[in-house]
Short mmCIF file of C-alpha atoms in Angstrom, two decimals:
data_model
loop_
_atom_site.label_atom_id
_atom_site.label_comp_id
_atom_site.label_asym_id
_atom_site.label_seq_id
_atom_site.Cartn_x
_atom_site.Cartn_y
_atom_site.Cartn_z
CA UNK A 931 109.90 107.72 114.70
CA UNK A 932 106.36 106.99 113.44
CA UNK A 933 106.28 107.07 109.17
CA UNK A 934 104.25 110.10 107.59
CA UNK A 935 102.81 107.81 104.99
CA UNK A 936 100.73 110.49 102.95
CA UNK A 937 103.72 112.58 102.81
CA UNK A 938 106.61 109.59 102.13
CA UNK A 939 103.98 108.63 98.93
CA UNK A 940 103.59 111.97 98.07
CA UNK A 941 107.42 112.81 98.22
CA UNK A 942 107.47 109.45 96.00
CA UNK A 943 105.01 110.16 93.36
CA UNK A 944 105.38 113.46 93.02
CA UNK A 945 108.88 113.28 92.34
CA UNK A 946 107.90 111.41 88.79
CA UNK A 947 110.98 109.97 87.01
CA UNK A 948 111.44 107.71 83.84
CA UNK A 949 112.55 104.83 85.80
CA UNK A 950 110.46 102.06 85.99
CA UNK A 951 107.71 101.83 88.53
CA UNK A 952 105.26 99.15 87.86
CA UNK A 953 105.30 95.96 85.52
CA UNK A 954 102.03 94.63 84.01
CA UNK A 955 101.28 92.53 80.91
CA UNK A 956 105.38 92.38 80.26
CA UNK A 957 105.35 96.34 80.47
CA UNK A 958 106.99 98.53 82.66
CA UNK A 959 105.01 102.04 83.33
CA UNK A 960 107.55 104.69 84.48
CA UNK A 961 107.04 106.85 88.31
CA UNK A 962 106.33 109.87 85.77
CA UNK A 963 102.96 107.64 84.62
CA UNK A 964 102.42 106.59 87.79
CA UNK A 965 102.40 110.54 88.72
CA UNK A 966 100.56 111.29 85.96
CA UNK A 967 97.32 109.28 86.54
CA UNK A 968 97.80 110.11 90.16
CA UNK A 969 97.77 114.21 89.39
CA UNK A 970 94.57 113.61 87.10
CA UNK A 971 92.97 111.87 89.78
CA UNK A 972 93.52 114.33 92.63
CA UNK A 973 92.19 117.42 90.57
CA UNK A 974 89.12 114.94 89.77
CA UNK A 975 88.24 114.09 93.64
CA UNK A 976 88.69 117.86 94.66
CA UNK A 977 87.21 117.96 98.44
CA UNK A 978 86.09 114.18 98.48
CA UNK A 979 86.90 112.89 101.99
CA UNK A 980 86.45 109.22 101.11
CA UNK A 981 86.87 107.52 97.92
CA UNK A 982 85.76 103.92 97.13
CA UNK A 983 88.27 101.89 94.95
CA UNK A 984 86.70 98.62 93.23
CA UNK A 985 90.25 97.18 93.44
CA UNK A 986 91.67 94.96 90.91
CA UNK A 987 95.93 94.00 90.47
CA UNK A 988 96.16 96.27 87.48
CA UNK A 989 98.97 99.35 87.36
CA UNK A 990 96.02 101.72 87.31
CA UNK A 991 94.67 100.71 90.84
CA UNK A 992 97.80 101.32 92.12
CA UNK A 993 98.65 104.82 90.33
CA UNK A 994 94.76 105.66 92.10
CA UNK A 995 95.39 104.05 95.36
CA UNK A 996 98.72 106.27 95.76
CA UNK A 997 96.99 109.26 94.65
CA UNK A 998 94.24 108.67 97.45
CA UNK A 999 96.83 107.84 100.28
CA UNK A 1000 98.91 110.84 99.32
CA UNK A 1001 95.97 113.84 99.78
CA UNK A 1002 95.05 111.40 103.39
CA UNK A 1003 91.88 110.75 102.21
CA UNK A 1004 89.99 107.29 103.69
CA UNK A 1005 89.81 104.71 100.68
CA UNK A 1006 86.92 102.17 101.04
CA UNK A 1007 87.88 98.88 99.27
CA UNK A 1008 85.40 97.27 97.03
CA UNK A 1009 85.48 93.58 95.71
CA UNK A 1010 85.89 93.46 91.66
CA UNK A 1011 85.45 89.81 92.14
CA UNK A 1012 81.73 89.85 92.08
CA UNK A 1013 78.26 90.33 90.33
CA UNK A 1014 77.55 93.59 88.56
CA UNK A 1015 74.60 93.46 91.40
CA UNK A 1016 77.01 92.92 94.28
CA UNK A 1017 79.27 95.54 93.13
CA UNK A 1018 76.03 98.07 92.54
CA UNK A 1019 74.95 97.21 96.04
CA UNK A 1020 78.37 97.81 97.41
CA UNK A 1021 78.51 101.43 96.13
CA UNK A 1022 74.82 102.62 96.82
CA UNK A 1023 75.37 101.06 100.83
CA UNK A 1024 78.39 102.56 101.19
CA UNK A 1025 77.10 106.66 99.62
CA UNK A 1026 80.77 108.01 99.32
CA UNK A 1027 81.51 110.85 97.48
CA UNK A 1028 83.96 108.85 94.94
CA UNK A 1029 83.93 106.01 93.53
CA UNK A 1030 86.50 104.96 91.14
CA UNK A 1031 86.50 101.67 89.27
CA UNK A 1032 88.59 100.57 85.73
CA UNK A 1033 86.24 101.31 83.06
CA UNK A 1034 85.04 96.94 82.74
CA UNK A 1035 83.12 97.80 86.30
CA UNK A 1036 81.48 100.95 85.32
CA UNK A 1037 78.41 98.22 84.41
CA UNK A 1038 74.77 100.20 83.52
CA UNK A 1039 74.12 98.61 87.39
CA UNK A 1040 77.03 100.33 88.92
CA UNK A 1041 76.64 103.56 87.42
CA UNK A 1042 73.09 103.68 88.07
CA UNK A 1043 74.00 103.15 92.15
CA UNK A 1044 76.13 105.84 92.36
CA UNK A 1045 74.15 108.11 90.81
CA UNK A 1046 71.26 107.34 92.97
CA UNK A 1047 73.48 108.39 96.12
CA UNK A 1048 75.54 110.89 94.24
CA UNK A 1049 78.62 109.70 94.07
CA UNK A 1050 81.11 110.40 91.69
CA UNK A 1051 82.12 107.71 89.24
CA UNK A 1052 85.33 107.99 87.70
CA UNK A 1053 86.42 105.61 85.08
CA UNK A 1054 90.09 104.68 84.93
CA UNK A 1055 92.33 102.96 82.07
CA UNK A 1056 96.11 102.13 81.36
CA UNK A 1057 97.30 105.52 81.62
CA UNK A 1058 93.36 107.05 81.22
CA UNK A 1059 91.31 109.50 84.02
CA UNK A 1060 87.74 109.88 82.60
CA UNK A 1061 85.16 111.49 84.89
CA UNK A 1062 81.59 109.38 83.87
CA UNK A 1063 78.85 111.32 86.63
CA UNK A 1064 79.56 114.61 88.49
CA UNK A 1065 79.01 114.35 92.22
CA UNK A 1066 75.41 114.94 93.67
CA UNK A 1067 74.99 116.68 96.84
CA UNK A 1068 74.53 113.05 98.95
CA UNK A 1069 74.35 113.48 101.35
CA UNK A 1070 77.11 111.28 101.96
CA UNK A 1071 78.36 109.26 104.87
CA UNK A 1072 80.32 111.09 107.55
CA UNK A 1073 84.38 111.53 107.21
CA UNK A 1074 86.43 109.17 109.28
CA UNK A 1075 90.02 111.46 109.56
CA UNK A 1076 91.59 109.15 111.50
CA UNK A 1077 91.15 105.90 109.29
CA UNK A 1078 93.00 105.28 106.31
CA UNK A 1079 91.56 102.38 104.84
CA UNK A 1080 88.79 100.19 104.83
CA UNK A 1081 88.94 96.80 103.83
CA UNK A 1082 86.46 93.47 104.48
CA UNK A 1083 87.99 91.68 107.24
CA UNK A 1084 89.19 88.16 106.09
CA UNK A 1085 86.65 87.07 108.82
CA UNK A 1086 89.69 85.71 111.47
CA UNK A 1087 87.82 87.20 114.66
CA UNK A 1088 84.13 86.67 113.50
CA UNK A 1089 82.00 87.05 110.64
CA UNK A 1090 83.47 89.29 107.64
CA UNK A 1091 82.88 93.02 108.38
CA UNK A 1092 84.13 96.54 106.80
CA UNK A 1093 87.36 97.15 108.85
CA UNK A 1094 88.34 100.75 109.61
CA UNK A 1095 92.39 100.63 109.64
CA UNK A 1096 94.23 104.20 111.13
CA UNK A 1097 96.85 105.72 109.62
CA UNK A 1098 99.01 104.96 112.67
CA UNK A 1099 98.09 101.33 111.87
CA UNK A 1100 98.89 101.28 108.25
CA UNK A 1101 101.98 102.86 109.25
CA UNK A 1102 102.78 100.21 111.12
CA UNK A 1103 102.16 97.66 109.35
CA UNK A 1104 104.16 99.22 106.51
CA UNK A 1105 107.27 99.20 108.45
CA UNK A 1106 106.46 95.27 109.54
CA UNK A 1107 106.62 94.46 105.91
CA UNK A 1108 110.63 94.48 106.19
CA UNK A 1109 110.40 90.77 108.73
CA UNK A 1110 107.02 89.46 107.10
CA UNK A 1111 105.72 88.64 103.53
CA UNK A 1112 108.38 89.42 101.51
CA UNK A 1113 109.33 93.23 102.00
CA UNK A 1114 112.67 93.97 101.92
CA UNK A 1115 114.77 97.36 102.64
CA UNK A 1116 116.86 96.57 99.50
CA UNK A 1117 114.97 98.55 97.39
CA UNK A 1118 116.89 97.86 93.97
CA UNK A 1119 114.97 94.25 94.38
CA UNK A 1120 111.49 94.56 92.93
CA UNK A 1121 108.65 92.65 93.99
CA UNK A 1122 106.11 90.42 92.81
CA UNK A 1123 102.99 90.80 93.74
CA UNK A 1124 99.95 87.94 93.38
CA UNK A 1125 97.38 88.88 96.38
CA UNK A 1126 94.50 91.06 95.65
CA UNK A 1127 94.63 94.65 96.07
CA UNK A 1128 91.90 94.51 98.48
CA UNK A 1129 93.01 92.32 101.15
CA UNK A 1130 95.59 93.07 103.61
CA UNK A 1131 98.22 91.36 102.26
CA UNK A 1132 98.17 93.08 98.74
CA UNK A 1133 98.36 95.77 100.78
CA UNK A 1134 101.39 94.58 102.16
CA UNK A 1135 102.82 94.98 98.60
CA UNK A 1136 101.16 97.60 97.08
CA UNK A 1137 102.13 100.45 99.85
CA UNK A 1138 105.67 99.67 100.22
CA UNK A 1139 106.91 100.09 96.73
CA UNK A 1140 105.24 103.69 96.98
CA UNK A 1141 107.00 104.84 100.12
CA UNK A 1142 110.04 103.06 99.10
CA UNK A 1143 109.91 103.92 95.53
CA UNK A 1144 111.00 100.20 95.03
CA UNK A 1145 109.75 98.53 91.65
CA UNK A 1146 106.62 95.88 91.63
CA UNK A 1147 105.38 93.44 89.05
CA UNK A 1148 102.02 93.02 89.18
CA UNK A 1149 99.86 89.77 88.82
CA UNK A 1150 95.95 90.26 88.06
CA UNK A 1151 95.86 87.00 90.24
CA UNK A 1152 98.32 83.54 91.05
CA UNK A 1153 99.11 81.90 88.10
CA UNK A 1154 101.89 79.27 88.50
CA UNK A 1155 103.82 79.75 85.36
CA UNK A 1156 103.58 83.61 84.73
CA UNK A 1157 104.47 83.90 88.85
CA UNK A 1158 107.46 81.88 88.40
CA UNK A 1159 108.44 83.65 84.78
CA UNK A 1160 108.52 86.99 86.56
CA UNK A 1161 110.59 85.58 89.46
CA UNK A 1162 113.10 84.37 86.37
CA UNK A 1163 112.72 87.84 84.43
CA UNK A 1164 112.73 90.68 87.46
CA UNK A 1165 114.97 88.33 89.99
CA UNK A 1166 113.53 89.15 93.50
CA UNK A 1167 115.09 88.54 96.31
CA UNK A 1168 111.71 87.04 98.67
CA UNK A 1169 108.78 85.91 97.27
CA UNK A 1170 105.39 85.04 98.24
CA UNK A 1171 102.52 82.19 97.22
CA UNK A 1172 99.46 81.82 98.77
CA UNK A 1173 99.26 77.79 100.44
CA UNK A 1174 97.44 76.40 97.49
CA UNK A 1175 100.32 78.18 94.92
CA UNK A 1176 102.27 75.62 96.95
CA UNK A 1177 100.83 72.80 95.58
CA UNK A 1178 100.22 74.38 92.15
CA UNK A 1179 104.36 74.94 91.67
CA UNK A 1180 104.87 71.35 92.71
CA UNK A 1181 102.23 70.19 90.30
CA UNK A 1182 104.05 72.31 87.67
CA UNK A 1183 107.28 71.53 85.39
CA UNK A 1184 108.62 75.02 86.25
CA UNK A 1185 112.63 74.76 86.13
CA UNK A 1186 114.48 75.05 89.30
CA UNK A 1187 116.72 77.40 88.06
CA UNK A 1188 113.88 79.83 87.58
CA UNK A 1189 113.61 80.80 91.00
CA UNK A 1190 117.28 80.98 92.37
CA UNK A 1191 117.12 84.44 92.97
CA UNK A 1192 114.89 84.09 96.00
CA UNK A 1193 116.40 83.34 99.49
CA UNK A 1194 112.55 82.59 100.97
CA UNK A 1195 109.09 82.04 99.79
CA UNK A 1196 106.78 83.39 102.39
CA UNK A 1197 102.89 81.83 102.73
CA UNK A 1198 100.54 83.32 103.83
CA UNK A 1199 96.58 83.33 103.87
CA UNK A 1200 96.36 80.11 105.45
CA UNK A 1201 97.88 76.83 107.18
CA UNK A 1202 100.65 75.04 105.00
CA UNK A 1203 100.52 71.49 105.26
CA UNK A 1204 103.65 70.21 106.59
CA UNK A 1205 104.22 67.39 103.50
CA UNK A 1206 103.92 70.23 101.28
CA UNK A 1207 106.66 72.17 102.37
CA UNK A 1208 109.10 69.37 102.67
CA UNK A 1209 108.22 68.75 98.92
CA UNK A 1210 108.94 72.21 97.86
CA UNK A 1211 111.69 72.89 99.93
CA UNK A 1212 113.54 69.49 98.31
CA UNK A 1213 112.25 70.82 95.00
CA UNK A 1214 113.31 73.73 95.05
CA UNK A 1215 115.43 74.49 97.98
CA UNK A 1216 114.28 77.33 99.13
CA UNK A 1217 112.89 77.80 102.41
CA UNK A 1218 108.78 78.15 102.59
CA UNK A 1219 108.04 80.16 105.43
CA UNK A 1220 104.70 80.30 106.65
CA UNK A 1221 102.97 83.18 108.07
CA UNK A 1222 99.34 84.07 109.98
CA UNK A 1223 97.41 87.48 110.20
CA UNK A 1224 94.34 89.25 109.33
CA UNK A 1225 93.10 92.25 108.49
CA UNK A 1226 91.74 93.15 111.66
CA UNK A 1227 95.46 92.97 112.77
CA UNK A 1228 96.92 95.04 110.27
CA UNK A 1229 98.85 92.63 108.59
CA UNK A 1230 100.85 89.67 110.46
CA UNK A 1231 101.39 88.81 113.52
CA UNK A 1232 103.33 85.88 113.45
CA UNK A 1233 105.96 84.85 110.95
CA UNK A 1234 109.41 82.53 110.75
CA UNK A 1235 112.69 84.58 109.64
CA UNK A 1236 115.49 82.84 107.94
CA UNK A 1237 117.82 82.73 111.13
CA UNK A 1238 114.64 80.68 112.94
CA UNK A 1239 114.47 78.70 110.33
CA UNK A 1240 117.75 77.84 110.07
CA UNK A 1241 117.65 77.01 113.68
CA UNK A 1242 114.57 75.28 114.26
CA UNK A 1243 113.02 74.75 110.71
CA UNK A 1244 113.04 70.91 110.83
CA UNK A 1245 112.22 70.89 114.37
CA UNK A 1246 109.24 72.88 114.39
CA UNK A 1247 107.62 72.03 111.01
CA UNK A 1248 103.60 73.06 110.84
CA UNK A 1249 104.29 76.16 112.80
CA UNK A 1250 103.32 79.37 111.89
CA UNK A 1251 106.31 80.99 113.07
CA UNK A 1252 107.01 82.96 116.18
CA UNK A 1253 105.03 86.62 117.26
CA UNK A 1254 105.99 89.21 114.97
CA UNK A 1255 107.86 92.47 115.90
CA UNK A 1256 105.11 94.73 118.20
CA UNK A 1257 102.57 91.62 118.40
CA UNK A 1258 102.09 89.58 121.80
CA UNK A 1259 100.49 85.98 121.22
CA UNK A 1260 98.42 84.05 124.36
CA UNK A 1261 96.66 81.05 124.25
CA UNK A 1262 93.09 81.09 126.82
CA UNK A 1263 90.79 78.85 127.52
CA UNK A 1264 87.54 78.97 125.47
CA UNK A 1265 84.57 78.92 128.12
CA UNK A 1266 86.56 80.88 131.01
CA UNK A 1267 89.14 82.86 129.13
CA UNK A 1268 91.86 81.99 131.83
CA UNK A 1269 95.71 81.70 129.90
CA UNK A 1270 96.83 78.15 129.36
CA UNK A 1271 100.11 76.60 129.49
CA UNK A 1272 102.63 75.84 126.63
CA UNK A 1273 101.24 72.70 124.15
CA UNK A 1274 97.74 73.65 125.04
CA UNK A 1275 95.15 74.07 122.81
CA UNK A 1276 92.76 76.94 123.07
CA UNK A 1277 91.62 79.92 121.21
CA UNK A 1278 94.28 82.35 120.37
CA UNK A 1279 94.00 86.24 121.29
CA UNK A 1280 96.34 88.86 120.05
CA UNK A 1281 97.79 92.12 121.65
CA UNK A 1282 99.00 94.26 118.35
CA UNK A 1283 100.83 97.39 118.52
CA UNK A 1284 99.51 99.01 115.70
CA UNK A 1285 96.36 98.22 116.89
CA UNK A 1286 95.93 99.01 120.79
CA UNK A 1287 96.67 97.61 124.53
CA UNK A 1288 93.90 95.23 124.17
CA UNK A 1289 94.26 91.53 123.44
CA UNK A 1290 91.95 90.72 120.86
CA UNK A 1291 90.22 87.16 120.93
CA UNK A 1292 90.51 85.30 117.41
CA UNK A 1293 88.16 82.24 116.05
CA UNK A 1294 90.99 80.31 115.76
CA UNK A 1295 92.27 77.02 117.72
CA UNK A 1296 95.94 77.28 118.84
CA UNK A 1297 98.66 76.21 120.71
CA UNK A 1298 102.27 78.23 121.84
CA UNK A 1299 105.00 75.61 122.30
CA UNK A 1300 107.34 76.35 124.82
CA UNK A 1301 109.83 78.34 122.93
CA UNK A 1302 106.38 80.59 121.82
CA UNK A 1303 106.21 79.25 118.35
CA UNK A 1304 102.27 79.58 117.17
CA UNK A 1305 100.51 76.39 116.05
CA UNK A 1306 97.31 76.38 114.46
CA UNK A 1307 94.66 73.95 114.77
CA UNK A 1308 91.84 74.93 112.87
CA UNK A 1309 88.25 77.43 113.24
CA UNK A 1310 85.72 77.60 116.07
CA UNK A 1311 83.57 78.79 114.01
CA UNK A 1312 83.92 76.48 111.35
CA UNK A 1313 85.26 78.97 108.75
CA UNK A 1314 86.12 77.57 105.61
CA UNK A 1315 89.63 78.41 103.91
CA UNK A 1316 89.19 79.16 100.47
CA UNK A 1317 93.10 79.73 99.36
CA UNK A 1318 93.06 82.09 101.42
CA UNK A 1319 89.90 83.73 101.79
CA UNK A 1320 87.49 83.21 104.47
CA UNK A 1321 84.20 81.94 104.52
CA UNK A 1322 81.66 81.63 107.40
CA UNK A 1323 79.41 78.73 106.34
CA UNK A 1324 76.09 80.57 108.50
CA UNK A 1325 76.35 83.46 106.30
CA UNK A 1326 76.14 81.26 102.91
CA UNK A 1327 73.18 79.25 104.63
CA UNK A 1328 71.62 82.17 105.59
CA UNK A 1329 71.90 83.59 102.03
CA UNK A 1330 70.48 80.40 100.43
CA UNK A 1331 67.41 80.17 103.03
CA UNK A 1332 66.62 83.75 101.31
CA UNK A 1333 65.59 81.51 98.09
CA UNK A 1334 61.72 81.03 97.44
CA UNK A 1335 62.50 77.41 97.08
CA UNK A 1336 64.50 76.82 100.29
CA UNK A 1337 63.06 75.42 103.35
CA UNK A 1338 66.99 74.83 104.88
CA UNK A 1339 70.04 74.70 103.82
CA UNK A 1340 73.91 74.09 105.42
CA UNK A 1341 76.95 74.88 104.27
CA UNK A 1342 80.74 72.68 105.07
CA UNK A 1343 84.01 72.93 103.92
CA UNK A 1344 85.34 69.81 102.19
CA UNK A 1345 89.56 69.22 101.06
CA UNK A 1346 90.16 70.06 97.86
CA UNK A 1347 93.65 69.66 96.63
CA UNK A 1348 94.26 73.14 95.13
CA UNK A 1349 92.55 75.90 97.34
CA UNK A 1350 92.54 73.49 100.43
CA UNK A 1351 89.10 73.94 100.96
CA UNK A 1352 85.99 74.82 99.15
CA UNK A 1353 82.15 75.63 100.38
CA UNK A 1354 79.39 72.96 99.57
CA UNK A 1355 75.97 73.16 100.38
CA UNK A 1356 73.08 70.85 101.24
CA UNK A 1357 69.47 71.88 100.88
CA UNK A 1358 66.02 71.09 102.43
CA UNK A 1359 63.30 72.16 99.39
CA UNK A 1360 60.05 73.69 100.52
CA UNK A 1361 57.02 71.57 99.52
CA UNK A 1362 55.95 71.07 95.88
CA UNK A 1363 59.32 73.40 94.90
CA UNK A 1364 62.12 72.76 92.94
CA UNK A 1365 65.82 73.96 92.07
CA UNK A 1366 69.10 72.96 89.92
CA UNK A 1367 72.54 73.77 90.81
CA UNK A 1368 73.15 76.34 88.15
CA UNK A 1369 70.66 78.14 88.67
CA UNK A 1370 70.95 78.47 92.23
CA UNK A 1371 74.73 79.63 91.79
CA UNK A 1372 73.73 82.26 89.14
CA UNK A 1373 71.35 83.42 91.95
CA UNK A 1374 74.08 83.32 94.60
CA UNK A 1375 76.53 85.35 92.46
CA UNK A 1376 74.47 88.42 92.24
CA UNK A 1377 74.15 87.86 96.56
CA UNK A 1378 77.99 87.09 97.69
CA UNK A 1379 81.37 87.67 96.61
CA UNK A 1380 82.56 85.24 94.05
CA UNK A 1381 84.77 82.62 96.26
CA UNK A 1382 81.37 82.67 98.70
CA UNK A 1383 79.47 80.82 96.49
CA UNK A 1384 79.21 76.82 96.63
CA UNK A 1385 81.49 74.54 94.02
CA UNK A 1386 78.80 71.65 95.17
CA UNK A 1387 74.94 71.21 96.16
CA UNK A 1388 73.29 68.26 97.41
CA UNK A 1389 69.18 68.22 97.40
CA UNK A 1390 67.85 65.85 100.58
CA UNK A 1391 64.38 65.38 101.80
CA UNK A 1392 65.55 66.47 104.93
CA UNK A 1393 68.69 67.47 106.40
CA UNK A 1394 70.71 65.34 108.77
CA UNK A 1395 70.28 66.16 112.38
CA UNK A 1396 71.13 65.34 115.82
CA UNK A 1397 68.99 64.72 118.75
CA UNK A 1398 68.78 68.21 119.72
CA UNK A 1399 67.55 69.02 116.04
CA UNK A 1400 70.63 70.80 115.38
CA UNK A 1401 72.00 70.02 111.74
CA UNK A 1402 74.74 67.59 112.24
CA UNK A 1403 77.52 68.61 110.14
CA UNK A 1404 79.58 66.40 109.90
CA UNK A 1405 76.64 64.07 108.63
CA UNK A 1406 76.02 66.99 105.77
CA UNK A 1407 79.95 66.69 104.98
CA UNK A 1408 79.15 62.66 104.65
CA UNK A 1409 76.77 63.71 102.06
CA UNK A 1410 79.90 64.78 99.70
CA UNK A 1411 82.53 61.67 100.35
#
């Protein structure tokens, strides 16, 4: 039977209560708070169809994403991680009529935008509903009934876009939460959650807890020590760290005893290097499971579960896991799109319940061994990995070729030993101009979303390229060793 997940929210929230709900800044706000902010907000958005939520990891976002979810209204996603500009730009493209934001965002910029399109700004606090500009008559972009949520695609099947997930979808994807990440159906076991609000997989732990009424401790982002504190303090039973918290927790002197209360650590939001989770896993003993998906998915679609790990953990180290409950993995051929065998290496394509009958084609290199565990093997596109987040290196270049001073610019990942990878960028000047690398990344961070933006810039004469005159990349990566 397919969840009602506006009504199983609603039947949650509106049923109040003084036991705890959420956990923030070594507080616990009860389900009658949670109610409470979520009542104040409904009367506020009236008739509003679609509300835009600049989301941040703070018990406020999720009190306001609950009440949107529960009156089935579409809620548009908006980075907090970026400029006053960006987030001003964000709101006047999108012309909703709602926009809610913790009071920090409400900049001059931001609240100038959605005036100019007429949206309503709402300002919200710890346990505060203010209403900053009335609604204008938009007009406003059309209603979309049938989507629930719209979120900027991690960028897996092509360049980042504004995903439209259904309800049926979200649905879904809630109820996949119980064999992936670290949902559980024991809902006395809280959870902790460290990804964003934004992204899929804070969704993953931000929706559950409000159909399941289960408690959540919220992060405002990974932070080694205060993750593995409220592991110690609120005892969960799974857990999840992003592939570069990996490496921070071994880098740590965090006690082993802290975490014995979890029977797995899922990762998720990219590859985890094999050496890695032998180190943690000795460390710590407890299994790291790895896990691949993407928003355009819904969530994942391939994970390991404890019993496959106890059978094959050792044996298939550096795999993602095997296809998730609904999901159908293939591996085709890049140029003709034929299926290849087991142990070949092609681009992976998905066939997701949640999502339709179609196999969708990915950007991503992979193989299916012949017991139909995933392997990854890197981008076609030459994404970069940010801990996590997704960056396609044309759109940075293209961004930087914007600036009076550029003549040409490209942009490569390089390793870096926390996040994996990061974006660099090498630049071609135009004649008789100049540029420094601070100020081009204070002009960058009023263009792209924070992790977008370049840790590294490299001024040449002229950029490296091949005999075609195509920039040679990996000569521009040479540039950085």
């Amino acid at each position: 039977m397919t969840l009602d997940l506006p009504a199983a929210i609603r039947a949650t929230v509106s049923g109040g209560g003084a036991d705890d709900a959420l956990a923030f800044g070594g507080r616990w706000r009860s389900w009658d708070w949670v109610r409470d902010i979520a009542s104040k907000l409904d009367a506020a958005l009236g008739d509003a169809h679609t509300v835009g939520l600049v989301a941040r990891n703070r018990p406020q976002h999720i009190a306001a994403f609950a009440a949107t979810l529960m009156a089935q209204r579409t809620t548009s996603m908006i980075y907090a991680a970026q400029r006053p500009a960006g987030i001003a730009a964000d709101i006047a493209t999108l012309r909703l009529p709602a926009i809610i934001a913790d009071a920090e965002d409400w900049t001059p910029e931001a609240l100038a935008a959605a005036r100019s399109v007429g949206s309503q700004a709402i300002a919200i606090g710890d346990g505060s509903v203010e209403a900053l500009a009335p609604r204008g008559p938009g007009p406003f972009r059309e209603p979309m009934p049938d989507i629930g949520l719209e979120l900027l695609s991690s960028g897996t099947t092509g360049a980042p876009r504004r995903s439209g997930l259904p309800w049926s979808t979200i649905a879904g994807a809630v109820a996949g939460t119980k064999s992936a990440y670290a949902g559980t159906s024991e809902v006395s076991a809280p959870q902790v959650m460290v990804h964003p609000l934004g992204n899929i997989a804070g969704l993953a732990y931000a929706v559950p807890p409000l159909v399941w009424r289960q408690r959540l401790v919220i992060l405002e982002r990974f932070d080694p020590l205060a993750w593995a504190e409220a592991v110690r303090d609120h005892r969960p039973s799974r857990g999840t760290v992003p592939p570069a918290g990996v490496r921070m927790l071994l880098d740590s002197d965090i006690p082993t005893e802290w975490l014995s209360s979890l029977s797995l650590v899922a990762v998720g939001g990219g590859k985890l290097d094999e050496a890695l989770q032998v180190a943690f896993e000795n460390r710590f003993g407890i299994p790291a499971l790895p896990a691949f998906g993407a928003t355009e998915f819904g969530g994942v679609i391939a994970n390991w579960t404890l019993d496959a790990y106890r059978r094959f953990g050792a044996e298939k180290r550096g795999s993602a896991g095997m296809p998730s409950p609904g999901a159908t993995l293939r591996i085709v051929d890049r140029d003709t799109g034929i299926a290849l065998p087991p142990g070949e290496v092609g681009l992976l394509e998905a066939q997701v319940e949640r999502i339709g009958p179609d196999f969708v084609r990915t950007n991503d290199f992979a193989s299916l061994d012949a017991d139909g565990f995933l392997f990854l093997h890197g981008r076609a596109d030459g994404a970069i990995n940010r801990g996590g987040f997704k960056i396609v290196p044309d759109q940075v270049a293209a961004t930087l070729r914007e600036h009076p001073a550029i003549a040409d610019a490209a942009v490569v990942g390089i390793d870096d030993v926390r996040l994996g990878e990061v974006p660099v960028a090498a630049i071609e000047l135009r004649r008789g101009r100049s540029a420094d690398a601070g100020a081009l990344k204070d002009w960058l961070k009023d263009r792209l979303v924070a992790y977008q933006v370049p840790v590294d810039f490299r001024i040449v004469d002229a950029l490296p390229r091949n005999a075609s005159m195509k920039v040679s990349l990996p000569e521009v990566k040479a540039l950085f060793q």
